[in-house]
GROMACS .gro file of C-alpha atoms in nm:
model
  144
    1MET     CA    1   0.174  -1.082   1.900
    2GLU     CA    2   0.015  -0.767   1.756
    3VAL     CA    3   0.098  -0.583   1.434
    4LYS     CA    4   0.097  -0.202   1.449
    5VAL     CA    5   0.204   0.098   1.243
    6ILE     CA    6   0.413   0.343   1.449
    7ASP     CA    7   0.519   0.686   1.320
    8GLY     CA    8   0.892   0.694   1.265
    9PHE     CA    9   0.928   0.314   1.274
   10GLY     CA   10   0.676   0.186   1.020
   11ILE     CA   11   0.513  -0.152   1.073
   12THR     CA   12   0.616  -0.312   1.402
   13ILE     CA   13   0.512  -0.612   1.606
   14ASP     CA   14   0.438  -0.610   1.976
   15VAL     CA   15   0.552  -0.928   2.146
   16ALA     CA   16   0.528  -1.062   2.499
   17LEU     CA   17   0.868  -1.216   2.561
   18VAL     CA   18   0.793  -1.492   2.809
   19ASN     CA   19   1.121  -1.677   2.840
   20GLY     CA   20   1.467  -1.640   2.693
   21TYR     CA   21   1.610  -1.340   2.514
   22LEU     CA   22   1.598  -1.145   2.189
   23SER     CA   23   1.880  -0.942   2.036
   24VAL     CA   24   1.912  -0.696   1.752
   25GLY     CA   25   2.024  -0.898   1.449
   26ASP     CA   26   1.838  -1.217   1.548
   27LYS     CA   27   1.656  -1.397   1.266
   28ILE     CA   28   1.287  -1.431   1.351
   29LEU     CA   29   1.004  -1.618   1.184
   30ILE     CA   30   0.639  -1.521   1.208
   31ALA     CA   31   0.319  -1.621   1.034
   32GLY     CA   32   0.224  -1.411   0.734
   33GLN     CA   33  -0.079  -1.388   0.508
   34GLU     CA   34   0.118  -1.565   0.235
   35GLY     CA   35   0.312  -1.806   0.456
   36PRO     CA   36   0.603  -1.777   0.698
   37ILE     CA   37   0.796  -1.449   0.710
   38VAL     CA   38   1.170  -1.467   0.780
   39THR     CA   39   1.327  -1.137   0.882
   40GLN     CA   40   1.595  -0.989   1.103
   41ILE     CA   41   1.538  -0.772   1.409
   42ARG     CA   42   1.653  -0.416   1.332
   43ARG     CA   43   1.549  -0.257   1.661
   44LEU     CA   44   1.414  -0.369   1.997
   45LEU     CA   45   1.205  -0.107   2.174
   46ILE     CA   46   1.069  -0.098   2.526
   47PRO     CA   47   0.842   0.170   2.674
   48GLU     CA   48   0.988   0.446   2.888
   49SER     CA   49   0.975   0.380   3.263
   50ASN     CA   50   0.628   0.335   3.413
   51GLN     CA   51   0.459   0.325   3.070
   52GLU     CA   52   0.265   0.047   2.900
   53LEU     CA   53   0.371  -0.078   2.557
   54ARG     CA   54   0.025  -0.023   2.410
   55THR     CA   55  -0.027   0.331   2.541
   56THR     CA   56   0.305   0.507   2.488
   57ASN     CA   57   0.486   0.662   2.196
   58GLN     CA   58   0.813   0.706   2.388
   59TYR     CA   59   1.054   0.413   2.358
   60GLN     CA   60   1.404   0.315   2.464
   61ASN     CA   61   1.630   0.121   2.225
   62GLU     CA   62   1.782  -0.199   2.362
   63ASP     CA   63   2.039  -0.432   2.205
   64THR     CA   64   1.923  -0.738   2.401
   65ILE     CA   65   1.613  -0.802   2.610
   66LYS     CA   66   1.591  -1.091   2.857
   67GLY     CA   67   1.314  -1.237   3.071
   68ALA     CA   68   0.944  -1.165   3.073
   69ARG     CA   69   0.868  -0.832   2.907
   70GLY     CA   70   0.648  -0.659   2.653
   71ILE     CA   71   0.858  -0.539   2.359
   72LYS     CA   72   0.816  -0.377   2.021
   73ILE     CA   73   1.017  -0.524   1.732
   74VAL     CA   74   1.116  -0.324   1.426
   75ALA     CA   75   1.204  -0.538   1.123
   76ARG     CA   76   1.157  -0.543   0.747
   77GLY     CA   77   0.882  -0.735   0.571
   78LEU     CA   78   0.617  -0.715   0.845
   79GLU     CA   79   0.348  -0.573   0.613
   80LYS     CA   80   0.166  -0.906   0.586
   81ALA     CA   81   0.238  -1.038   0.936
   82MET     CA   82  -0.053  -1.215   1.106
   83ALA     CA   83  -0.121  -1.129   1.466
   84GLY     CA   84  -0.212  -1.395   1.716
   85LEU     CA   85   0.045  -1.665   1.641
   86PRO     CA   86   0.386  -1.715   1.804
   87LEU     CA   87   0.720  -1.578   1.693
   88PHE     CA   88   1.020  -1.809   1.657
   89VAL     CA   89   1.390  -1.721   1.679
   90ALA     CA   90   1.627  -1.913   1.450
   91ARG     CA   91   1.971  -1.892   1.607
   92GLN     CA   92   2.106  -2.159   1.367
   93THR     CA   93   2.053  -2.161   0.989
   94ASP     CA   94   1.911  -2.515   0.995
   95GLU     CA   95   1.632  -2.402   1.231
   96ILE     CA   96   1.476  -2.179   0.964
   97ASP     CA   97   1.320  -2.466   0.765
   98PHE     CA   98   1.204  -2.635   1.085
   99TYR     CA   99   1.025  -2.321   1.207
  100LYS     CA  100   0.879  -2.251   0.863
  101ASN     CA  101   0.720  -2.595   0.877
  102GLU     CA  102   0.591  -2.531   1.232
  103ILE     CA  103   0.434  -2.202   1.122
  104ASN     CA  104   0.271  -2.368   0.819
  105ILE     CA  105   0.120  -2.634   1.046
  106MET     CA  106  -0.009  -2.370   1.291
  107LEU     CA  107  -0.158  -2.163   1.009
  108LYS     CA  108  -0.326  -2.464   0.852
  109THR     CA  109  -0.468  -2.575   1.187
  110ALA     CA  110  -0.596  -2.228   1.272
  111LEU     CA  111  -0.750  -2.165   0.931
  112ASN     CA  112  -0.908  -2.512   0.913
  113SER     CA  113  -1.079  -2.448   1.247
  114ILE     CA  114  -1.272  -2.163   1.085
  115GLN     CA  115  -1.580  -2.299   0.911
  116LEU     CA  116  -1.772  -2.072   0.675
  117GLU     CA  117  -2.151  -2.085   0.651
  118ASP     CA  118  -2.388  -1.956   0.382
  119LYS     CA  119  -2.604  -1.788   0.649
  120GLY     CA  120  -2.506  -1.617   0.969
  121VAL     CA  121  -2.322  -1.322   1.111
  122TYR     CA  122  -2.010  -1.166   0.965
  123VAL     CA  123  -1.719  -1.193   1.209
  124GLN     CA  124  -1.399  -0.991   1.203
  125ALA     CA  125  -1.119  -0.972   1.460
  126SER     CA  126  -0.777  -0.811   1.481
  127THR     CA  127  -0.595  -1.135   1.563
  128LEU     CA  128  -0.636  -1.497   1.468
  129GLY     CA  129  -0.665  -1.595   1.835
  130SER     CA  130  -0.943  -1.341   1.892
  131LEU     CA  131  -1.124  -1.467   1.583
  132GLU     CA  132  -1.106  -1.828   1.703
  133GLY     CA  133  -1.236  -1.727   2.047
  134LEU     CA  134  -1.525  -1.528   1.903
  135LEU     CA  135  -1.620  -1.812   1.669
  136GLN     CA  136  -1.621  -2.059   1.961
  137LEU     CA  137  -1.848  -1.825   2.159
  138LEU     CA  138  -2.090  -1.794   1.866
  139LYS     CA  139  -2.086  -2.171   1.810
  140ALA     CA  140  -2.159  -2.239   2.178
  141SER     CA  141  -2.450  -1.992   2.158
  142LYS     CA  142  -2.575  -2.167   1.841
  143ILE     CA  143  -2.542  -1.850   1.634
  144PRO     CA  144  -2.457  -1.933   1.271
   0.00000   0.00000   0.00000
């Protein structure tokens, strides 16, 4: 998942839908800088034919998207969304608390895997997954 600002849409998230389906109106949960974010899909966008999601600014609106596909999601409250962790769909109200707990566990695990040192290089990455990968590479190379 990536977080991007798109003219005309505001803050959006790019998601690789691997299995299942998403529909406009679905409640989704994603990791945020201050904990889980619960929001509702307002628009589902796919790139025009023969275009990549990351390189185009021309999109088609869809009500439902099924199967494996790169999609852009427009929803409220994405300002503090954290890229690199999964998105969950709560189709039942009782799933919201379950997925909030799952996101909290994932966030805690990811953040606890990052160990700060007094000396060493400053590392910054656009996603949590990229940051973890870069830190592992530096650790394997014995770079503090």
